[in-house]
C-alpha cells in the first residue's frame, strides 16, 4: 500500500519535472526545424498527378517506350481491359469487349490505335480472326486479352499466326485458359510480354476458370 502511494505521487511529480525541462530547453529549439519533411507533407494535386504512372502501372516508362497494361477477364463475369499510353482502349465500361479474344492494334512507331476487335472463340467463326491477323501491317503492336474461353475454336493456323507475332503460349491455348499478350508484326524473337494460365480444375481460382492475369510494362518504340 505504501509503495503504491509513493508511486502515485511520483508519477505526477516526474511528469511536471519532465515538462519543465522540456519547456526550458525548447527555448533553444528553432521552430523551423520541426517542420514536416517534404515527403510527409500532403502533396498537392499537381504533385500527385506527376507521380502517377500511365495506365496506373507500378513503374513509369521512358520517353522512348509506350506504357501498357492488359488484364484478362475474370471467369465469365468481369470483362478484360487493355490500356495503352494511359488510354483505356477496350474495357467493360467502354462496352467494346466480348468473350473470346480481345485484340487492339497499335502503330508501333506513333502509338496511334488502328483497330480494336473481339472474336468469339467458343461459337464464332475462326476464319474471321485468321483474316484479321493476316492483315496486321508490318510494325504494328498487337495487344491481346482473353475472356472466358479463348480456346475452343483455336486451330493450328491461328496458333501459327500468334506464334509469328512473338507468342510462346498460343500453341497451348485451350478451353477457358487465361492469356494476356503483347506482340508485334515483324518481331524477330519471342515477345517478353506474355502470361498464360491453363484451365486446371485442381488449381483454378474460380470454379471453372483459372485466375485472371495482368500484364504491364513499357514496350520500346520500334522494336523491329
Ligand atoms: C505508322 O505510322 C507511321 C508514321 O506516321 C507511318 O509511316 C506508317 O505507315 C504507320 N503504319 C501503319 C500500319 O499505320
Short mmCIF file of N, CA, C and O in Angstrom, two decimals, residues 19-151:
data_model
loop_
_atom_site.label_atom_id
_atom_site.label_comp_id
_atom_site.label_asym_id
_atom_site.label_seq_id
_atom_site.Cartn_x
_atom_site.Cartn_y
_atom_site.Cartn_z
N UNK A 19 8.15 18.02 -18.05
CA UNK A 19 7.55 19.14 -18.78
C UNK A 19 8.39 20.39 -18.60
O UNK A 19 8.68 21.11 -19.57
N UNK A 20 8.79 20.62 -17.38
CA UNK A 20 9.56 21.84 -17.09
C UNK A 20 10.88 21.82 -17.86
O UNK A 20 11.26 22.78 -18.52
N UNK A 21 11.56 20.65 -17.81
CA UNK A 21 12.85 20.52 -18.50
C UNK A 21 12.64 20.74 -20.00
O UNK A 21 13.39 21.46 -20.65
N UNK A 22 11.59 20.14 -20.53
CA UNK A 22 11.33 20.26 -21.98
C UNK A 22 11.06 21.71 -22.36
O UNK A 22 11.68 22.24 -23.30
N UNK A 23 10.17 22.35 -21.61
CA UNK A 23 9.82 23.73 -21.92
C UNK A 23 11.06 24.62 -21.85
O UNK A 23 11.27 25.51 -22.67
N UNK A 24 11.90 24.33 -20.87
CA UNK A 24 13.09 25.13 -20.65
C UNK A 24 14.04 25.04 -21.85
O UNK A 24 14.52 26.04 -22.35
N UNK A 25 14.24 23.79 -22.30
CA UNK A 25 15.18 23.63 -23.41
C UNK A 25 14.53 24.03 -24.74
O UNK A 25 15.21 24.37 -25.70
N UNK A 26 13.19 24.00 -24.78
CA UNK A 26 12.50 24.35 -26.02
C UNK A 26 12.83 25.77 -26.45
O UNK A 26 12.78 26.09 -27.64
N UNK A 27 13.17 26.57 -25.50
CA UNK A 27 13.54 27.94 -25.81
C UNK A 27 14.69 28.00 -26.79
O UNK A 27 14.82 28.95 -27.57
N UNK A 28 15.54 26.95 -26.80
CA UNK A 28 16.72 26.97 -27.67
C UNK A 28 16.45 26.33 -29.03
O UNK A 28 17.27 26.36 -29.91
N UNK A 29 15.27 25.67 -29.16
CA UNK A 29 14.97 24.99 -30.43
C UNK A 29 14.34 25.98 -31.40
O UNK A 29 13.41 26.69 -31.06
N UNK A 30 14.86 26.01 -32.60
CA UNK A 30 14.23 26.85 -33.61
C UNK A 30 13.02 26.12 -34.15
O UNK A 30 13.11 24.97 -34.56
N UNK A 31 11.91 26.80 -34.12
CA UNK A 31 10.65 26.19 -34.53
C UNK A 31 10.74 25.60 -35.95
O UNK A 31 10.23 24.54 -36.23
N UNK A 32 11.47 26.28 -36.84
CA UNK A 32 11.53 25.84 -38.23
C UNK A 32 12.05 24.40 -38.36
O UNK A 32 11.68 23.69 -39.28
N UNK A 33 12.91 23.99 -37.42
CA UNK A 33 13.50 22.66 -37.54
C UNK A 33 12.46 21.56 -37.32
O UNK A 33 12.71 20.41 -37.62
N UNK A 34 11.30 21.93 -36.80
CA UNK A 34 10.27 20.91 -36.53
C UNK A 34 9.34 20.75 -37.73
O UNK A 34 8.48 19.89 -37.75
N UNK A 35 9.55 21.56 -38.77
CA UNK A 35 8.67 21.48 -39.94
C UNK A 35 8.66 20.07 -40.50
O UNK A 35 9.66 19.35 -40.51
N UNK A 36 7.50 19.66 -41.01
CA UNK A 36 7.39 18.32 -41.59
C UNK A 36 8.34 18.17 -42.77
O UNK A 36 8.49 19.10 -43.56
N UNK A 37 8.97 17.02 -42.88
CA UNK A 37 9.78 16.80 -44.07
C UNK A 37 8.88 16.80 -45.30
O UNK A 37 7.69 16.50 -45.21
N UNK A 38 9.45 17.11 -46.44
CA UNK A 38 8.71 17.27 -47.68
C UNK A 38 7.82 16.05 -47.99
O UNK A 38 6.68 16.16 -48.38
N UNK A 39 8.40 14.87 -47.80
CA UNK A 39 7.67 13.65 -48.20
C UNK A 39 6.51 13.34 -47.27
O UNK A 39 5.65 12.53 -47.59
N UNK A 40 6.51 13.98 -46.07
CA UNK A 40 5.39 13.75 -45.15
C UNK A 40 4.29 14.77 -45.36
O UNK A 40 3.13 14.53 -45.04
N UNK A 41 4.67 15.91 -45.91
CA UNK A 41 3.69 16.97 -46.12
C UNK A 41 2.68 16.52 -47.16
O UNK A 41 3.03 15.79 -48.08
N UNK A 42 1.43 16.91 -47.03
CA UNK A 42 0.44 16.48 -48.02
C UNK A 42 0.79 17.00 -49.40
O UNK A 42 1.07 18.18 -49.57
N UNK A 43 0.80 16.11 -50.38
CA UNK A 43 1.16 16.50 -51.74
C UNK A 43 0.01 17.29 -52.36
O UNK A 43 -1.14 17.03 -52.08
N UNK A 44 0.35 18.22 -53.18
CA UNK A 44 -0.70 18.95 -53.89
C UNK A 44 -1.21 18.07 -55.02
O UNK A 44 -0.56 17.10 -55.41
N UNK A 45 -2.35 18.39 -55.55
CA UNK A 45 -2.95 17.59 -56.63
C UNK A 45 -1.99 17.48 -57.81
O UNK A 45 -1.87 16.44 -58.44
N UNK A 46 -1.31 18.58 -58.08
CA UNK A 46 -0.40 18.60 -59.22
C UNK A 46 0.72 17.57 -59.01
O UNK A 46 1.05 16.81 -59.92
N UNK A 47 1.25 17.55 -57.79
CA UNK A 47 2.33 16.60 -57.49
C UNK A 47 1.85 15.16 -57.62
O UNK A 47 2.52 14.33 -58.20
N UNK A 48 0.64 14.89 -57.10
CA UNK A 48 0.08 13.54 -57.19
C UNK A 48 -0.05 13.11 -58.63
O UNK A 48 0.23 11.99 -58.99
N UNK A 49 -0.47 14.05 -59.48
CA UNK A 49 -0.65 13.75 -60.88
C UNK A 49 0.68 13.38 -61.52
O UNK A 49 0.76 12.45 -62.31
N UNK A 50 1.72 14.09 -61.16
CA UNK A 50 3.03 13.85 -61.74
C UNK A 50 3.57 12.48 -61.32
O UNK A 50 4.27 11.82 -62.06
N UNK A 51 3.18 12.03 -60.11
CA UNK A 51 3.72 10.78 -59.58
C UNK A 51 3.04 9.58 -60.23
O UNK A 51 3.67 8.56 -60.48
N UNK A 52 1.78 9.69 -60.57
CA UNK A 52 1.03 8.55 -61.11
C UNK A 52 1.57 8.16 -62.48
O UNK A 52 1.69 8.98 -63.37
N UNK A 53 1.88 6.86 -62.68
CA UNK A 53 2.37 6.44 -63.99
C UNK A 53 1.21 6.13 -64.91
O UNK A 53 0.10 5.84 -64.46
N UNK A 54 1.51 6.16 -66.20
CA UNK A 54 0.49 5.88 -67.20
C UNK A 54 -0.12 4.50 -66.98
O UNK A 54 0.58 3.56 -66.63
N UNK A 55 -1.41 4.37 -67.22
CA UNK A 55 -2.18 3.14 -67.05
C UNK A 55 -2.21 2.66 -65.59
O UNK A 55 -2.62 1.54 -65.32
N UNK A 56 -1.72 3.53 -64.66
CA UNK A 56 -1.66 3.13 -63.26
C UNK A 56 -0.60 2.08 -63.00
O UNK A 56 -0.64 1.35 -62.01
N UNK A 57 0.38 1.99 -63.89
CA UNK A 57 1.43 0.98 -63.75
C UNK A 57 2.35 1.28 -62.57
O UNK A 57 2.44 2.41 -62.13
N UNK A 58 3.00 0.24 -62.08
CA UNK A 58 3.89 0.40 -60.93
C UNK A 58 5.08 1.26 -61.26
O UNK A 58 5.54 2.04 -60.45
N UNK A 59 5.59 1.12 -62.49
CA UNK A 59 6.77 1.91 -62.87
C UNK A 59 6.44 2.79 -64.07
O UNK A 59 5.77 2.34 -65.00
N UNK A 60 6.97 4.00 -64.08
CA UNK A 60 6.77 4.86 -65.26
C UNK A 60 7.66 4.38 -66.41
O UNK A 60 8.63 3.67 -66.18
N UNK A 61 7.30 4.76 -67.62
CA UNK A 61 8.09 4.37 -68.79
C UNK A 61 8.92 5.56 -69.28
O UNK A 61 8.54 6.70 -69.07
N UNK A 62 10.02 5.26 -69.93
CA UNK A 62 10.84 6.34 -70.50
C UNK A 62 10.16 6.88 -71.76
O UNK A 62 9.22 6.28 -72.28
N UNK A 63 10.68 7.98 -72.25
CA UNK A 63 10.05 8.65 -73.40
C UNK A 63 10.10 7.81 -74.67
O UNK A 63 9.28 7.98 -75.55
N UNK A 64 11.09 6.91 -74.75
CA UNK A 64 11.18 6.12 -75.99
C UNK A 64 10.48 4.76 -75.87
O UNK A 64 10.82 3.82 -76.57
N UNK A 65 9.50 4.71 -74.94
CA UNK A 65 8.70 3.48 -74.85
C UNK A 65 7.25 3.83 -74.55
O UNK A 65 6.94 4.92 -74.09
N UNK A 66 6.37 2.88 -74.82
CA UNK A 66 4.93 3.05 -74.58
C UNK A 66 4.54 2.26 -73.33
O UNK A 66 4.91 1.10 -73.19
N UNK A 67 3.72 2.89 -72.47
CA UNK A 67 3.20 2.18 -71.30
C UNK A 67 1.95 1.40 -71.70
O UNK A 67 1.14 1.88 -72.47
N UNK A 68 1.84 0.18 -71.18
CA UNK A 68 0.63 -0.59 -71.45
C UNK A 68 0.26 -1.45 -70.26
O UNK A 68 1.11 -1.76 -69.41
N UNK A 69 -1.01 -1.79 -70.17
CA UNK A 69 -1.49 -2.74 -69.17
C UNK A 69 -2.63 -3.55 -69.78
O UNK A 69 -3.57 -2.99 -70.33
N UNK A 70 -2.50 -4.87 -69.70
CA UNK A 70 -3.52 -5.76 -70.26
C UNK A 70 -4.04 -6.66 -69.14
O UNK A 70 -3.25 -7.33 -68.48
N UNK A 71 -5.36 -6.66 -68.92
CA UNK A 71 -5.94 -7.58 -67.94
C UNK A 71 -6.91 -8.51 -68.64
O UNK A 71 -7.76 -8.06 -69.41
N UNK A 72 -6.76 -9.80 -68.35
CA UNK A 72 -7.69 -10.76 -68.94
C UNK A 72 -9.02 -10.65 -68.18
O UNK A 72 -9.10 -9.99 -67.15
N UNK A 73 -10.04 -11.29 -68.68
CA UNK A 73 -11.29 -11.30 -67.96
C UNK A 73 -11.18 -12.18 -66.71
O UNK A 73 -10.28 -13.01 -66.59
N UNK A 74 -12.10 -11.99 -65.77
CA UNK A 74 -12.18 -12.86 -64.60
C UNK A 74 -13.34 -13.82 -64.82
O UNK A 74 -14.49 -13.39 -64.90
N UNK A 75 -13.01 -15.10 -64.94
CA UNK A 75 -14.01 -16.13 -65.27
C UNK A 75 -14.88 -15.65 -66.43
O UNK A 75 -14.36 -15.08 -67.38
N UNK A 76 -16.20 -15.81 -66.35
CA UNK A 76 -17.06 -15.28 -67.41
C UNK A 76 -17.87 -14.11 -66.86
O UNK A 76 -18.94 -13.81 -67.34
N UNK A 77 -17.30 -13.47 -65.82
CA UNK A 77 -18.06 -12.45 -65.10
C UNK A 77 -17.59 -11.03 -65.40
O UNK A 77 -18.37 -10.17 -65.79
N UNK A 78 -16.29 -10.78 -65.21
CA UNK A 78 -15.76 -9.43 -65.41
C UNK A 78 -14.96 -9.41 -66.70
O UNK A 78 -14.05 -10.23 -66.89
N UNK A 79 -15.25 -8.50 -67.58
CA UNK A 79 -14.58 -8.42 -68.87
C UNK A 79 -13.14 -7.95 -68.76
O UNK A 79 -12.72 -7.43 -67.73
N UNK A 80 -12.36 -8.13 -69.83
CA UNK A 80 -10.95 -7.75 -69.83
C UNK A 80 -10.79 -6.24 -70.09
O UNK A 80 -11.76 -5.56 -70.43
N UNK A 81 -9.57 -5.74 -69.92
CA UNK A 81 -9.32 -4.35 -70.31
C UNK A 81 -7.91 -4.21 -70.87
O UNK A 81 -6.99 -4.93 -70.49
N UNK A 82 -7.77 -3.27 -71.78
CA UNK A 82 -6.48 -3.01 -72.43
C UNK A 82 -6.23 -1.51 -72.39
O UNK A 82 -7.03 -0.72 -72.90
N UNK A 83 -5.13 -1.12 -71.72
CA UNK A 83 -4.75 0.29 -71.63
C UNK A 83 -3.45 0.47 -72.39
O UNK A 83 -2.54 -0.37 -72.32
N UNK A 84 -3.34 1.59 -73.13
CA UNK A 84 -2.11 1.88 -73.87
C UNK A 84 -1.84 3.37 -73.76
O UNK A 84 -2.72 4.18 -74.09
N UNK A 85 -0.65 3.73 -73.28
CA UNK A 85 -0.31 5.15 -73.10
C UNK A 85 -1.40 5.91 -72.33
O UNK A 85 -1.79 7.02 -72.72
N UNK A 86 -1.85 5.29 -71.25
CA UNK A 86 -2.81 5.92 -70.34
C UNK A 86 -4.22 6.01 -70.92
O UNK A 86 -5.08 6.64 -70.30
N UNK A 87 -4.45 5.41 -72.06
CA UNK A 87 -5.81 5.41 -72.62
C UNK A 87 -6.38 4.00 -72.54
O UNK A 87 -5.77 3.06 -73.05
N UNK A 88 -7.54 3.86 -71.92
CA UNK A 88 -8.21 2.56 -71.90
C UNK A 88 -8.88 2.37 -73.25
O UNK A 88 -9.79 3.10 -73.62
N UNK A 89 -8.36 1.42 -74.03
CA UNK A 89 -8.85 1.24 -75.40
C UNK A 89 -9.97 0.22 -75.48
O UNK A 89 -10.82 0.29 -76.36
N UNK A 90 -9.92 -0.78 -74.59
CA UNK A 90 -11.01 -1.75 -74.53
C UNK A 90 -11.32 -2.02 -73.06
O UNK A 90 -10.39 -2.22 -72.27
N UNK A 91 -12.59 -2.07 -72.70
CA UNK A 91 -12.97 -2.38 -71.32
C UNK A 91 -14.48 -2.60 -71.24
O UNK A 91 -15.21 -2.19 -72.15
N UNK A 92 -14.94 -3.21 -70.14
CA UNK A 92 -16.39 -3.37 -69.96
C UNK A 92 -17.09 -2.01 -69.92
O UNK A 92 -18.20 -1.87 -70.44
N UNK A 93 -16.42 -1.01 -69.33
CA UNK A 93 -17.04 0.32 -69.25
C UNK A 93 -17.21 0.91 -70.65
O UNK A 93 -18.24 1.50 -70.98
N UNK A 94 -16.21 0.73 -71.50
CA UNK A 94 -16.31 1.22 -72.88
C UNK A 94 -17.30 0.38 -73.69
O UNK A 94 -17.69 0.74 -74.78
N UNK A 95 -17.62 -0.79 -73.12
CA UNK A 95 -18.61 -1.68 -73.73
C UNK A 95 -18.15 -2.17 -75.11
O UNK A 95 -18.95 -2.29 -76.04
N UNK A 96 -16.85 -2.42 -75.25
CA UNK A 96 -16.36 -2.93 -76.54
C UNK A 96 -15.54 -4.22 -76.38
O UNK A 96 -14.64 -4.48 -77.15
N UNK A 97 -15.84 -5.00 -75.31
CA UNK A 97 -15.16 -6.27 -75.11
C UNK A 97 -16.17 -7.42 -75.28
O UNK A 97 -17.37 -7.20 -75.24
N UNK A 98 -15.63 -8.61 -75.47
CA UNK A 98 -16.51 -9.76 -75.62
C UNK A 98 -15.79 -11.04 -75.21
O UNK A 98 -14.57 -11.06 -75.08
N UNK A 99 -16.55 -12.09 -75.02
CA UNK A 99 -15.95 -13.38 -74.68
C UNK A 99 -15.14 -13.89 -75.85
O UNK A 99 -15.54 -13.72 -77.00
N UNK A 100 -14.00 -14.49 -75.52
CA UNK A 100 -13.11 -14.97 -76.57
C UNK A 100 -11.79 -14.22 -76.50
O UNK A 100 -11.20 -14.11 -75.43
N UNK A 101 -11.35 -13.67 -77.63
CA UNK A 101 -10.11 -12.91 -77.67
C UNK A 101 -10.38 -11.45 -78.02
O UNK A 101 -11.08 -11.16 -79.00
N UNK A 102 -9.84 -10.55 -77.20
CA UNK A 102 -9.99 -9.12 -77.39
C UNK A 102 -8.66 -8.57 -77.87
O UNK A 102 -7.63 -8.79 -77.22
N UNK A 103 -8.66 -7.88 -78.99
CA UNK A 103 -7.40 -7.50 -79.63
C UNK A 103 -7.39 -6.03 -80.04
O UNK A 103 -8.36 -5.54 -80.64
N UNK A 104 -6.29 -5.36 -79.68
CA UNK A 104 -6.08 -3.98 -80.11
C UNK A 104 -4.84 -3.94 -80.99
O UNK A 104 -3.82 -4.55 -80.67
N UNK A 105 -4.92 -3.21 -82.10
CA UNK A 105 -3.76 -2.99 -82.97
C UNK A 105 -3.30 -1.54 -82.81
O UNK A 105 -4.14 -0.62 -82.85
N UNK A 106 -2.00 -1.35 -82.65
CA UNK A 106 -1.45 -0.01 -82.44
C UNK A 106 -0.25 0.17 -83.36
O UNK A 106 0.56 -0.75 -83.53
N UNK A 107 -0.13 1.34 -83.95
CA UNK A 107 1.06 1.66 -84.75
C UNK A 107 2.29 1.68 -83.83
O UNK A 107 2.34 2.46 -82.88
N UNK A 108 3.26 0.82 -84.10
CA UNK A 108 4.41 0.66 -83.23
C UNK A 108 5.37 1.85 -83.23
O UNK A 108 6.25 1.94 -82.39
N UNK A 109 5.19 2.75 -84.17
CA UNK A 109 6.05 3.94 -84.23
C UNK A 109 5.39 5.13 -83.55
O UNK A 109 6.01 5.79 -82.71
N UNK A 110 4.13 5.37 -83.87
CA UNK A 110 3.45 6.55 -83.34
C UNK A 110 2.64 6.26 -82.08
O UNK A 110 2.34 7.16 -81.31
N UNK A 111 2.27 5.01 -81.88
CA UNK A 111 1.41 4.66 -80.75
C UNK A 111 -0.07 4.91 -81.03
O UNK A 111 -0.90 4.78 -80.14
N UNK A 112 -0.40 5.27 -82.25
CA UNK A 112 -1.81 5.53 -82.59
C UNK A 112 -2.57 4.21 -82.72
O UNK A 112 -2.06 3.25 -83.30
N UNK A 113 -3.80 4.18 -82.17
CA UNK A 113 -4.59 2.96 -82.27
C UNK A 113 -5.14 2.79 -83.69
O UNK A 113 -5.62 3.74 -84.29
N UNK A 114 -5.02 1.58 -84.19
CA UNK A 114 -5.51 1.31 -85.54
C UNK A 114 -6.87 0.62 -85.51
O UNK A 114 -7.76 0.95 -86.27
N UNK A 115 -6.99 -0.38 -84.62
CA UNK A 115 -8.25 -1.15 -84.57
C UNK A 115 -8.44 -1.79 -83.20
O UNK A 115 -7.47 -2.11 -82.53
N UNK A 116 -9.70 -1.99 -82.81
CA UNK A 116 -9.99 -2.88 -81.68
C UNK A 116 -11.12 -3.81 -82.10
O UNK A 116 -12.01 -3.41 -82.85
N UNK A 117 -11.02 -5.03 -81.63
CA UNK A 117 -11.97 -6.04 -82.07
C UNK A 117 -12.00 -7.21 -81.10
O UNK A 117 -11.00 -7.46 -80.43
N UNK A 118 -13.12 -7.90 -81.00
CA UNK A 118 -13.11 -9.16 -80.23
C UNK A 118 -13.68 -10.28 -81.08
O UNK A 118 -14.47 -10.07 -81.99
N UNK A 119 -13.18 -11.48 -80.75
CA UNK A 119 -13.53 -12.65 -81.55
C UNK A 119 -14.05 -13.75 -80.63
O UNK A 119 -13.35 -14.15 -79.71
N UNK A 120 -15.25 -14.18 -80.88
CA UNK A 120 -15.86 -15.26 -80.12
C UNK A 120 -15.13 -16.56 -80.47
O UNK A 120 -15.21 -17.02 -81.62
N UNK A 121 -14.45 -17.13 -79.51
CA UNK A 121 -13.66 -18.33 -79.77
C UNK A 121 -14.36 -19.59 -79.29
O UNK A 121 -13.78 -20.68 -79.26
N UNK A 122 -15.61 -19.44 -78.86
CA UNK A 122 -16.37 -20.60 -78.41
C UNK A 122 -17.34 -21.05 -79.50
O UNK A 122 -17.41 -22.23 -79.83
N UNK A 123 -18.04 -20.09 -80.09
CA UNK A 123 -19.01 -20.47 -81.12
C UNK A 123 -18.85 -19.64 -82.38
O UNK A 123 -19.65 -19.77 -83.31
N UNK A 124 -17.81 -18.76 -82.41
CA UNK A 124 -17.62 -17.90 -83.58
C UNK A 124 -16.93 -18.62 -84.73
O UNK A 124 -16.56 -19.80 -84.63
N UNK A 125 -16.72 -17.88 -85.81
CA UNK A 125 -16.06 -18.43 -86.99
C UNK A 125 -14.57 -18.05 -86.93
O UNK A 125 -14.24 -16.86 -87.04
N UNK A 126 -13.68 -19.02 -86.72
CA UNK A 126 -12.26 -18.70 -86.53
C UNK A 126 -11.62 -18.05 -87.76
O UNK A 126 -10.58 -17.40 -87.65
N UNK A 127 -12.26 -18.20 -88.94
CA UNK A 127 -11.65 -17.62 -90.14
C UNK A 127 -11.68 -16.08 -90.08
O UNK A 127 -10.86 -15.42 -90.72
N UNK A 128 -12.60 -15.52 -89.27
CA UNK A 128 -12.62 -14.06 -89.11
C UNK A 128 -11.33 -13.58 -88.44
O UNK A 128 -10.73 -12.59 -88.84
N UNK A 129 -10.92 -14.31 -87.39
CA UNK A 129 -9.69 -13.95 -86.69
C UNK A 129 -8.46 -14.22 -87.57
O UNK A 129 -7.51 -13.44 -87.57
N UNK A 130 -8.51 -15.30 -88.34
CA UNK A 130 -7.40 -15.59 -89.25
C UNK A 130 -7.19 -14.44 -90.22
O UNK A 130 -6.05 -13.96 -90.40
N UNK A 131 -8.27 -13.96 -90.81
CA UNK A 131 -8.15 -12.85 -91.76
C UNK A 131 -7.63 -11.60 -91.07
O UNK A 131 -6.75 -10.92 -91.57
N UNK A 132 -8.17 -11.32 -89.87
CA UNK A 132 -7.76 -10.15 -89.09
C UNK A 132 -6.25 -10.18 -88.84
O UNK A 132 -5.55 -9.19 -89.04
N UNK A 133 -5.74 -11.33 -88.41
CA UNK A 133 -4.31 -11.42 -88.06
C UNK A 133 -3.42 -11.36 -89.30
O UNK A 133 -2.33 -10.79 -89.26
N UNK A 134 -3.88 -11.95 -90.39
CA UNK A 134 -3.07 -11.93 -91.62
C UNK A 134 -2.91 -10.51 -92.15
O UNK A 134 -1.92 -10.20 -92.81
N UNK A 135 -3.89 -9.66 -91.85
CA UNK A 135 -3.87 -8.30 -92.39
C UNK A 135 -3.14 -7.30 -91.49
O UNK A 135 -3.08 -6.12 -91.79
N UNK A 136 -2.61 -7.78 -90.34
CA UNK A 136 -1.88 -6.87 -89.45
C UNK A 136 -0.64 -6.35 -90.18
O UNK A 136 0.20 -7.14 -90.61
N UNK A 137 -0.51 -5.02 -90.36
CA UNK A 137 0.62 -4.49 -91.12
C UNK A 137 1.94 -4.59 -90.35
O UNK A 137 1.94 -4.65 -89.12
N UNK A 138 3.01 -4.63 -91.07
CA UNK A 138 4.37 -4.63 -90.51
C UNK A 138 4.52 -3.46 -89.53
O UNK A 138 4.01 -2.38 -89.77
N UNK A 139 5.21 -3.73 -88.40
CA UNK A 139 5.46 -2.64 -87.44
C UNK A 139 4.28 -2.32 -86.54
O UNK A 139 4.27 -1.29 -85.88
N UNK A 140 3.30 -3.23 -86.50
CA UNK A 140 2.12 -2.99 -85.67
C UNK A 140 2.20 -3.80 -84.38
O UNK A 140 2.57 -4.97 -84.40
N UNK A 141 1.86 -3.14 -83.27
CA UNK A 141 1.78 -3.84 -81.99
C UNK A 141 0.41 -4.51 -81.87
O UNK A 141 -0.60 -3.93 -82.28
N UNK A 142 0.40 -5.71 -81.30
CA UNK A 142 -0.83 -6.48 -81.16
C UNK A 142 -1.02 -6.81 -79.68
O UNK A 142 -0.21 -7.52 -79.09
N UNK A 143 -2.07 -6.26 -79.08
CA UNK A 143 -2.33 -6.47 -77.65
C UNK A 143 -3.54 -7.39 -77.51
O UNK A 143 -4.60 -7.11 -78.09
N UNK A 144 -3.38 -8.46 -76.74
CA UNK A 144 -4.43 -9.49 -76.68
C UNK A 144 -4.82 -9.81 -75.23
O UNK A 144 -3.96 -10.00 -74.37
N UNK A 145 -6.13 -9.88 -74.98
CA UNK A 145 -6.63 -10.29 -73.66
C UNK A 145 -7.72 -11.33 -73.84
O UNK A 145 -8.65 -11.14 -74.62
N UNK A 146 -7.61 -12.43 -73.12
CA UNK A 146 -8.63 -13.47 -73.19
C UNK A 146 -9.78 -13.14 -72.24
O UNK A 146 -9.61 -12.39 -71.27
N UNK A 147 -10.94 -13.71 -72.54
CA UNK A 147 -12.10 -13.56 -71.65
C UNK A 147 -12.95 -14.81 -71.79
O UNK A 147 -13.36 -15.15 -72.90
N UNK A 148 -13.16 -15.47 -70.68
CA UNK A 148 -13.97 -16.69 -70.60
C UNK A 148 -13.32 -17.85 -71.35
O UNK A 148 -12.64 -18.66 -70.74
N UNK A 149 -13.51 -17.93 -72.66
CA UNK A 149 -12.94 -19.06 -73.40
C UNK A 149 -12.26 -18.62 -74.70
O UNK A 149 -12.93 -18.29 -75.68
N UNK A 150 -10.92 -18.62 -74.71
CA UNK A 150 -10.19 -18.25 -75.92
C UNK A 150 -9.81 -19.46 -76.76
O UNK A 150 -9.14 -19.31 -77.79
N UNK A 151 -10.18 -20.68 -76.33
CA UNK A 151 -9.54 -21.86 -76.89
C UNK A 151 -10.34 -22.80 -77.77
O UNK A 151 -9.76 -23.51 -78.58
#
